[in-house]
PDB file of C-alpha atoms in Angstrom:
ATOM      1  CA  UNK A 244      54.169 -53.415  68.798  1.00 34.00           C
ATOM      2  CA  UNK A 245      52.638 -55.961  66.346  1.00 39.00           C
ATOM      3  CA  UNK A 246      49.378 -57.282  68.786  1.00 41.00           C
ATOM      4  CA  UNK A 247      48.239 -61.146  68.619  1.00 40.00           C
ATOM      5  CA  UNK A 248      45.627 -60.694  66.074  1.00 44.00           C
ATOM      6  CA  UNK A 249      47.672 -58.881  63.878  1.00 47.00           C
ATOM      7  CA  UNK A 250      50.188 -61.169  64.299  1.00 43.00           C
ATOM      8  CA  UNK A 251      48.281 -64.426  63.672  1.00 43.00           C
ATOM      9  CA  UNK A 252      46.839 -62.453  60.204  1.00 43.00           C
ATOM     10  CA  UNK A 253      50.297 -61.716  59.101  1.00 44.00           C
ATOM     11  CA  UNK A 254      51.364 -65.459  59.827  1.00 47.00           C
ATOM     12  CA  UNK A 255      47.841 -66.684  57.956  1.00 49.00           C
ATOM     13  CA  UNK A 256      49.454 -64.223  54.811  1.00 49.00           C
ATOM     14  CA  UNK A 257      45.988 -62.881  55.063  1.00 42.00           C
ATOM     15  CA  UNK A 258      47.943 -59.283  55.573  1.00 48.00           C
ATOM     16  CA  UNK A 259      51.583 -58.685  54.378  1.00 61.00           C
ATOM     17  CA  UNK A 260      53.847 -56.336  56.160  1.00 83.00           C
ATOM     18  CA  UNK A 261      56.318 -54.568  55.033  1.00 90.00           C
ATOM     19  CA  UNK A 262      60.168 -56.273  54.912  1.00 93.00           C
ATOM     20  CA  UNK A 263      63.417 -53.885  57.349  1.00 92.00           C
ATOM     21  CA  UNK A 264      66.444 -54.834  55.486  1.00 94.00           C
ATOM     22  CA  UNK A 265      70.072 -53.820  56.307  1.00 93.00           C
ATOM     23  CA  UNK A 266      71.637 -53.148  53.570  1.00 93.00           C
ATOM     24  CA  UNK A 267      75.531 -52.262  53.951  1.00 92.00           C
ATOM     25  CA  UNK A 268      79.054 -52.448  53.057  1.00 93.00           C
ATOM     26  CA  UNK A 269      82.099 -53.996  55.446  1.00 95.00           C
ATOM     27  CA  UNK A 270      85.547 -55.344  55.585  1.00 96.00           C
ATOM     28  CA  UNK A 271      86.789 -58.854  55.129  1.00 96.00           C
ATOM     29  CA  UNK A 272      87.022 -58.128  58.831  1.00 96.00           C
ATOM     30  CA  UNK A 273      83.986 -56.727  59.625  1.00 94.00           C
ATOM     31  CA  UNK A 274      84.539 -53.172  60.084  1.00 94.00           C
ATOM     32  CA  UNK A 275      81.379 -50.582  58.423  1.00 91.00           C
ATOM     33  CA  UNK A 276      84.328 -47.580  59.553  1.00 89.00           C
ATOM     34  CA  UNK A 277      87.482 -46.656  59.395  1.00 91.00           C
ATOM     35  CA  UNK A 278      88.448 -45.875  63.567  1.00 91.00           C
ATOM     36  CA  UNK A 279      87.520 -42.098  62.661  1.00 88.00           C
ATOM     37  CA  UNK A 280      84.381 -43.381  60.874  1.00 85.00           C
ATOM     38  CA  UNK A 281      85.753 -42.716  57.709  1.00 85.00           C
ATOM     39  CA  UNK A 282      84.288 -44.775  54.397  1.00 86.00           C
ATOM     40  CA  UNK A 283      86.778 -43.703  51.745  1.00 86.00           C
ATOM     41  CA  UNK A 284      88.002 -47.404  51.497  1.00 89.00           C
ATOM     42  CA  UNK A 285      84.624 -48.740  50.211  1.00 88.00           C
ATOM     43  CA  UNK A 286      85.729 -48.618  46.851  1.00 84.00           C
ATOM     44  CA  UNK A 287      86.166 -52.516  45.146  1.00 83.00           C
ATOM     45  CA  UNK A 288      89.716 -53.812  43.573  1.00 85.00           C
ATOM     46  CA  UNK A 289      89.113 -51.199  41.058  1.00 82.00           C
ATOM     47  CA  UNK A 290      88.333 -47.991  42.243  1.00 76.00           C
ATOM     48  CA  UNK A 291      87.619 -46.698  38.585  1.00 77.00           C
ATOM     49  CA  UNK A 292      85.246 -49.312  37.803  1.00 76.00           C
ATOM     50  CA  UNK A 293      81.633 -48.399  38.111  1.00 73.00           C
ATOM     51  CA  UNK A 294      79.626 -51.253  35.782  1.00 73.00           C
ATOM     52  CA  UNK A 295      78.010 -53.106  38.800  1.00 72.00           C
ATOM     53  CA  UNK A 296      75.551 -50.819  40.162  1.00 78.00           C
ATOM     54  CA  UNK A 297      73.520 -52.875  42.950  1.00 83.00           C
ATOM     55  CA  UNK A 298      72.542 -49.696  45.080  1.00 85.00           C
ATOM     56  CA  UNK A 299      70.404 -48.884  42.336  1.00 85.00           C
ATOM     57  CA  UNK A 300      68.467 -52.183  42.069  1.00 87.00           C
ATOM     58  CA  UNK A 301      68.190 -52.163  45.579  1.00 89.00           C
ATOM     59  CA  UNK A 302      66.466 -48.513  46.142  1.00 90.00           C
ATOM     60  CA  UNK A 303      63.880 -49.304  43.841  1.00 91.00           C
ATOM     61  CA  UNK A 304      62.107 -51.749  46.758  1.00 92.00           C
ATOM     62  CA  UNK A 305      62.681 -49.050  49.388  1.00 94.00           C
ATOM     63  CA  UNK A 306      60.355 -46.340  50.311  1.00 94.00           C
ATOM     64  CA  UNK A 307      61.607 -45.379  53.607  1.00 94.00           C
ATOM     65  CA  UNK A 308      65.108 -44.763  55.236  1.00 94.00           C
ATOM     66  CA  UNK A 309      65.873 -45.108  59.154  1.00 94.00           C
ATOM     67  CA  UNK A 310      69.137 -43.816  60.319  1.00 92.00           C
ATOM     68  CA  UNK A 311      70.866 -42.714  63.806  1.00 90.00           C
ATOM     69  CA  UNK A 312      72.056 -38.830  64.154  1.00 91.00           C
ATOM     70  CA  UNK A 313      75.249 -39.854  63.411  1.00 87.00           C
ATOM     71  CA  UNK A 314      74.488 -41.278  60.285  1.00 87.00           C
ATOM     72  CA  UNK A 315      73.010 -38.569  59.335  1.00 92.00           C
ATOM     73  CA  UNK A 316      75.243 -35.872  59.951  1.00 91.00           C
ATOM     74  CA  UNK A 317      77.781 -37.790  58.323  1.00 87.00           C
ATOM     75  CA  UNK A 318      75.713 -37.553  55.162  1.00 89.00           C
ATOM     76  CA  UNK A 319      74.983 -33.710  55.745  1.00 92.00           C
ATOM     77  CA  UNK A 320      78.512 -32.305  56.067  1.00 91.00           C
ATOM     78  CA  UNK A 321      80.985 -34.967  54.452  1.00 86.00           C
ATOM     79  CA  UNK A 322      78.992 -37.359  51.887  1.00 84.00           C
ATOM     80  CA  UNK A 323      76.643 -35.218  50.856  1.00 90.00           C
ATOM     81  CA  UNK A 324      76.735 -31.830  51.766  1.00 91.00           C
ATOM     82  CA  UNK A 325      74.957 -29.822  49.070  1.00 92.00           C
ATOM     83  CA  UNK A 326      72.444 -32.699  47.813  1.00 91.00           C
ATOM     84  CA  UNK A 327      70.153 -35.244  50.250  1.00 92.00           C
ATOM     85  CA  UNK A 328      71.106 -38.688  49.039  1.00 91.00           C
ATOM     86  CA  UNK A 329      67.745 -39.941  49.507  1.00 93.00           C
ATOM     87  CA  UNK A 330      65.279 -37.137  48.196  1.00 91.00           C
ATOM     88  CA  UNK A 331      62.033 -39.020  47.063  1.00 92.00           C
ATOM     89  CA  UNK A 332      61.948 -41.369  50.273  1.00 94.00           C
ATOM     90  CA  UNK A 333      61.050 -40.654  53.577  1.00 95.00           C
ATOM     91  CA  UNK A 334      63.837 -40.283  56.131  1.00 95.00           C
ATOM     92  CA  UNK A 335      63.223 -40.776  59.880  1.00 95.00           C
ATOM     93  CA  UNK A 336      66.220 -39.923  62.135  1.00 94.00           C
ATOM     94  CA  UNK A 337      66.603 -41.111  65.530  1.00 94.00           C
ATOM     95  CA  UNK A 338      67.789 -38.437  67.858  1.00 93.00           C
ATOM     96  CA  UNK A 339      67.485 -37.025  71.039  1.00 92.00           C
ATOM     97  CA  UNK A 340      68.056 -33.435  70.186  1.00 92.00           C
ATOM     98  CA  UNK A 341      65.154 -31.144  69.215  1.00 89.00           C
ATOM     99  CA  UNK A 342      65.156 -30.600  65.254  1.00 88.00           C
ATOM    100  CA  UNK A 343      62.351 -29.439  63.227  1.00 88.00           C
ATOM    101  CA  UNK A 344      61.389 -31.786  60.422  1.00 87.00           C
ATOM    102  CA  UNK A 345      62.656 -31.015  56.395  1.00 85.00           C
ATOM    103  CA  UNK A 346      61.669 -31.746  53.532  1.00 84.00           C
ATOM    104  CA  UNK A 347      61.210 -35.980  53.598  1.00 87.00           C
ATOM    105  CA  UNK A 348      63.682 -36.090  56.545  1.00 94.00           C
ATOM    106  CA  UNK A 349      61.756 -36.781  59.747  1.00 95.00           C
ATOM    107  CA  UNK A 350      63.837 -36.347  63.000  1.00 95.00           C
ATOM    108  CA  UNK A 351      62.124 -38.518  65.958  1.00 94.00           C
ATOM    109  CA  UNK A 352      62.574 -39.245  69.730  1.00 93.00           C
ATOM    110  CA  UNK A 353      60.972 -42.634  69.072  1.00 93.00           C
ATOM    111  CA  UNK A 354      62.456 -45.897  69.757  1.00 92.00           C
ATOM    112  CA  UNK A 355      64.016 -47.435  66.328  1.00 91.00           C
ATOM    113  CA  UNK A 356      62.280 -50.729  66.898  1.00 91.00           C
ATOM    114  CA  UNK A 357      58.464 -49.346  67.849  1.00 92.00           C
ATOM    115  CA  UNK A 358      59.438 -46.525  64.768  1.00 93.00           C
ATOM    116  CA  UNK A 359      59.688 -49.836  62.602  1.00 92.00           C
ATOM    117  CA  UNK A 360      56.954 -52.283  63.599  1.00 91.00           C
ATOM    118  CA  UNK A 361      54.566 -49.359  63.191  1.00 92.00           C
ATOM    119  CA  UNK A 362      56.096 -48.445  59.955  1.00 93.00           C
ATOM    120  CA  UNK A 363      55.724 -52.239  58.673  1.00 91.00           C
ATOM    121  CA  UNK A 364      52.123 -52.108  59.555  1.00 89.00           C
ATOM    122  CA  UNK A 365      51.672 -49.316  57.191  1.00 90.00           C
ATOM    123  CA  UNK A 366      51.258 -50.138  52.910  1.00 91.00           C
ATOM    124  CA  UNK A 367      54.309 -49.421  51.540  1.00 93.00           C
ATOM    125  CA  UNK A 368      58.107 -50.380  50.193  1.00 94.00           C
ATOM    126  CA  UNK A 369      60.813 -51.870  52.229  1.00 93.00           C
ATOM    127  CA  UNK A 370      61.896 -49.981  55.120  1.00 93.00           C
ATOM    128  CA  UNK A 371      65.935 -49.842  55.107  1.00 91.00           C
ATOM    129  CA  UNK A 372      67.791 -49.421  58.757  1.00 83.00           C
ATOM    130  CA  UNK A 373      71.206 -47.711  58.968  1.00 72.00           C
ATOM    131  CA  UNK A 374      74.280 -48.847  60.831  1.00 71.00           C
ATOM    132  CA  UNK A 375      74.241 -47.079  64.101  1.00 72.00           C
ATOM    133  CA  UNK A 376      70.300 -48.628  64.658  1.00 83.00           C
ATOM    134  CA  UNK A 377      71.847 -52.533  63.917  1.00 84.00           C
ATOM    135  CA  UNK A 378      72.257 -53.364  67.760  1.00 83.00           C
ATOM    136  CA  UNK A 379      69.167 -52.896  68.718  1.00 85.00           C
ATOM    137  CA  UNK A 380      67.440 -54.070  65.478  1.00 87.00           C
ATOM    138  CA  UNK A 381      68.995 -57.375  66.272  1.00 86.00           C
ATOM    139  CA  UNK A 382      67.981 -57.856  69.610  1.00 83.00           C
ATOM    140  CA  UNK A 383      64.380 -57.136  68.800  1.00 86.00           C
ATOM    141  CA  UNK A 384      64.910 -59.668  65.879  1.00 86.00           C
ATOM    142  CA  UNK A 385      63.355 -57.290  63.177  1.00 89.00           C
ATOM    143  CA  UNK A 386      65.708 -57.387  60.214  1.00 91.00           C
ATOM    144  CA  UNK A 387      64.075 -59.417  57.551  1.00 93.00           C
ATOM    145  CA  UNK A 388      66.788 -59.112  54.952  1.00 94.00           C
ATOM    146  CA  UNK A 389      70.479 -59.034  55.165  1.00 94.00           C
ATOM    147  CA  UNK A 390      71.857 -57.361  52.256  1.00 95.00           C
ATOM    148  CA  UNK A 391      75.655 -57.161  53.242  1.00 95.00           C
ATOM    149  CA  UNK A 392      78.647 -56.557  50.137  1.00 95.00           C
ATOM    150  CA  UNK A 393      82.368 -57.502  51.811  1.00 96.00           C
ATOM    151  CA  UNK A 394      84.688 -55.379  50.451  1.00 95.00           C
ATOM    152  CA  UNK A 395      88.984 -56.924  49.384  1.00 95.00           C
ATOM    153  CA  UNK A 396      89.812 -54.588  52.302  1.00 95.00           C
ATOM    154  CA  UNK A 397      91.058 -55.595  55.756  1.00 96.00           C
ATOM    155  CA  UNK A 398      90.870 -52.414  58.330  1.00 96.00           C
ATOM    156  CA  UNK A 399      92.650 -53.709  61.229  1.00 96.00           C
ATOM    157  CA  UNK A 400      90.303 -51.896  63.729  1.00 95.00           C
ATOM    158  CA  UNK A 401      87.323 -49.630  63.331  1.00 93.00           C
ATOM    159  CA  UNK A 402      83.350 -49.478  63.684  1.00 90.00           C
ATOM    160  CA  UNK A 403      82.496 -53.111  63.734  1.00 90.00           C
ATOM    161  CA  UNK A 404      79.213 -54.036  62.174  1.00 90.00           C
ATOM    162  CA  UNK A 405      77.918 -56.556  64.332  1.00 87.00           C
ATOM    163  CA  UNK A 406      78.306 -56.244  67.988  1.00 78.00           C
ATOM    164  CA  UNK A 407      77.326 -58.186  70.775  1.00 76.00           C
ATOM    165  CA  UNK A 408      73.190 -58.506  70.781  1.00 70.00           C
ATOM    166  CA  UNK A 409      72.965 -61.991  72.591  1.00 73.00           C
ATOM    167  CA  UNK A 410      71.020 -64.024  70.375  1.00 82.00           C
ATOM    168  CA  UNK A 411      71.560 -66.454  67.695  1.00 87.00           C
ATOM    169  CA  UNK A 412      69.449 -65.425  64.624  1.00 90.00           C
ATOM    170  CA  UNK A 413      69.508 -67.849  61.692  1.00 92.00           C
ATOM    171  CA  UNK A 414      69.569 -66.910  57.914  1.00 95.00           C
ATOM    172  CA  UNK A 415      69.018 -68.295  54.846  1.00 96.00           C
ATOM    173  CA  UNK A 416      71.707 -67.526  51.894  1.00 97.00           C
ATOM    174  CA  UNK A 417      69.315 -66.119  48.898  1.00 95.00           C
ATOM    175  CA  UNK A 418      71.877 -65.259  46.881  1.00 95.00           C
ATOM    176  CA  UNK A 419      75.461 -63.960  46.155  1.00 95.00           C
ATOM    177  CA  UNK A 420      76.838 -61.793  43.465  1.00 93.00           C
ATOM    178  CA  UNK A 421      80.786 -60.861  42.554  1.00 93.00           C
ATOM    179  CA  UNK A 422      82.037 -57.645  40.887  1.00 91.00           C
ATOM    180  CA  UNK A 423      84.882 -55.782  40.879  1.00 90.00           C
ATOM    181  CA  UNK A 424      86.420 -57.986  43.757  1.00 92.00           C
ATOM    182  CA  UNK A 425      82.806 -57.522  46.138  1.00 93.00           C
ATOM    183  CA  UNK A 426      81.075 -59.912  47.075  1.00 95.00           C
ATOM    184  CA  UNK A 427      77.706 -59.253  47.704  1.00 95.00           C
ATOM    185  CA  UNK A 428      75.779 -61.635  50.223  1.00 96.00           C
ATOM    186  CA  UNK A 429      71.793 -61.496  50.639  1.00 96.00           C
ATOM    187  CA  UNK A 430      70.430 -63.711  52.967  1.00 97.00           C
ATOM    188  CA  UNK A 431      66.892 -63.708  54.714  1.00 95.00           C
ATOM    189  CA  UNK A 432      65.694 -64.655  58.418  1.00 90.00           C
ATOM    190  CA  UNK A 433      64.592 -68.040  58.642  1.00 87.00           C
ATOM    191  CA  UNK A 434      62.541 -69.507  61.019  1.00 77.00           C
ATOM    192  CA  UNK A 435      63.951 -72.276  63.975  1.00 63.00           C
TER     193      UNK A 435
END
């Protein structure tokens, strides 16, 4: 928890903390998962068609991942199985069971939002929060950045992205980019 000093410093710009974005893929209808939390169908118009490469750009600005179990063991047995997809950054995963720490994954106990505002306290890259943590990130109002790419598919059902956190939260539109029948929407929060 950010305390008043700190706070008023950070506001002042006399200290700069670090930016959570969400950066992720949905539906036209605003699904993240198939109903079995499949992702096979985030592939644009073209399936074949690999020229626009905005994960890539984005990574650069991140130094640290935060993802739920399930996230993660999605990775570790159908994504990814033999490779981890984020080697180089440092992974926290949220979890309640007991699992010793790897190699830049960190499991934790800790609440995602206290993980986070002591995480942006700390120098460093953007910190990037996975889909399972969303909820709660939005109540706590402490995603900086929405980095969200729509995808020419309509699911019918699934994993929604946004639930229901009770709050309005405005954003500003930053910018937009189209390829291969994406569109990729980055907005910002914005005060009032």
């Amino acid at each position: 928890v950010i305390d008043l000093f700190d706070y008023k410093l950070i506001r002042e710009g006399r200290v700069s903390m670090r930016k959570t974005v969400l950066y992720i893929a949905m539906s036209l209808d605003g699904y993240i998962a198939d109903q079995s939390g499949g992702v096979e169908w985030l592939a644009g118009e073209n399936p074949e068609d690999n020229e626009t490469d905005t994960y890539s750009e984005f990574i650069k600005d991140v130094d640290t991942v935060i993802m739920g179990w399930n996230t993660y063991e999605q990775i570790v047995t159908e994504l990814s199985p033999d490779t981890w997809v984020y080697a180089g950054l440092t992974s926290y995963v949220i979890t309640h069971r007991e699992v010793e720490t790897k190699k830049d994954v960190i499991f934790t106990q800790e609440d995602p939002c206290t993980l986070i505002e002591n995480l942006r306290k700390k120098e460093g890259k953007k910190i990037w929060g996975g889909a399972n943590l969303i909820q709660q990130l939005m109540t706590e109002d402490i995603i900086d950045e929405y980095d969200i790419s729509v995808i020419p598919t309509v699911l019918g059902k699934g994993i929604r992205l946004f639930g229901d956190h009770g709050q309005e939260i405005k954003l500003k539109l930053r910018g937009t980019q189209t390829y291969n029948g994406i569109t990729e929407l980055v907005y910002e929060r914005r005060e009032g």
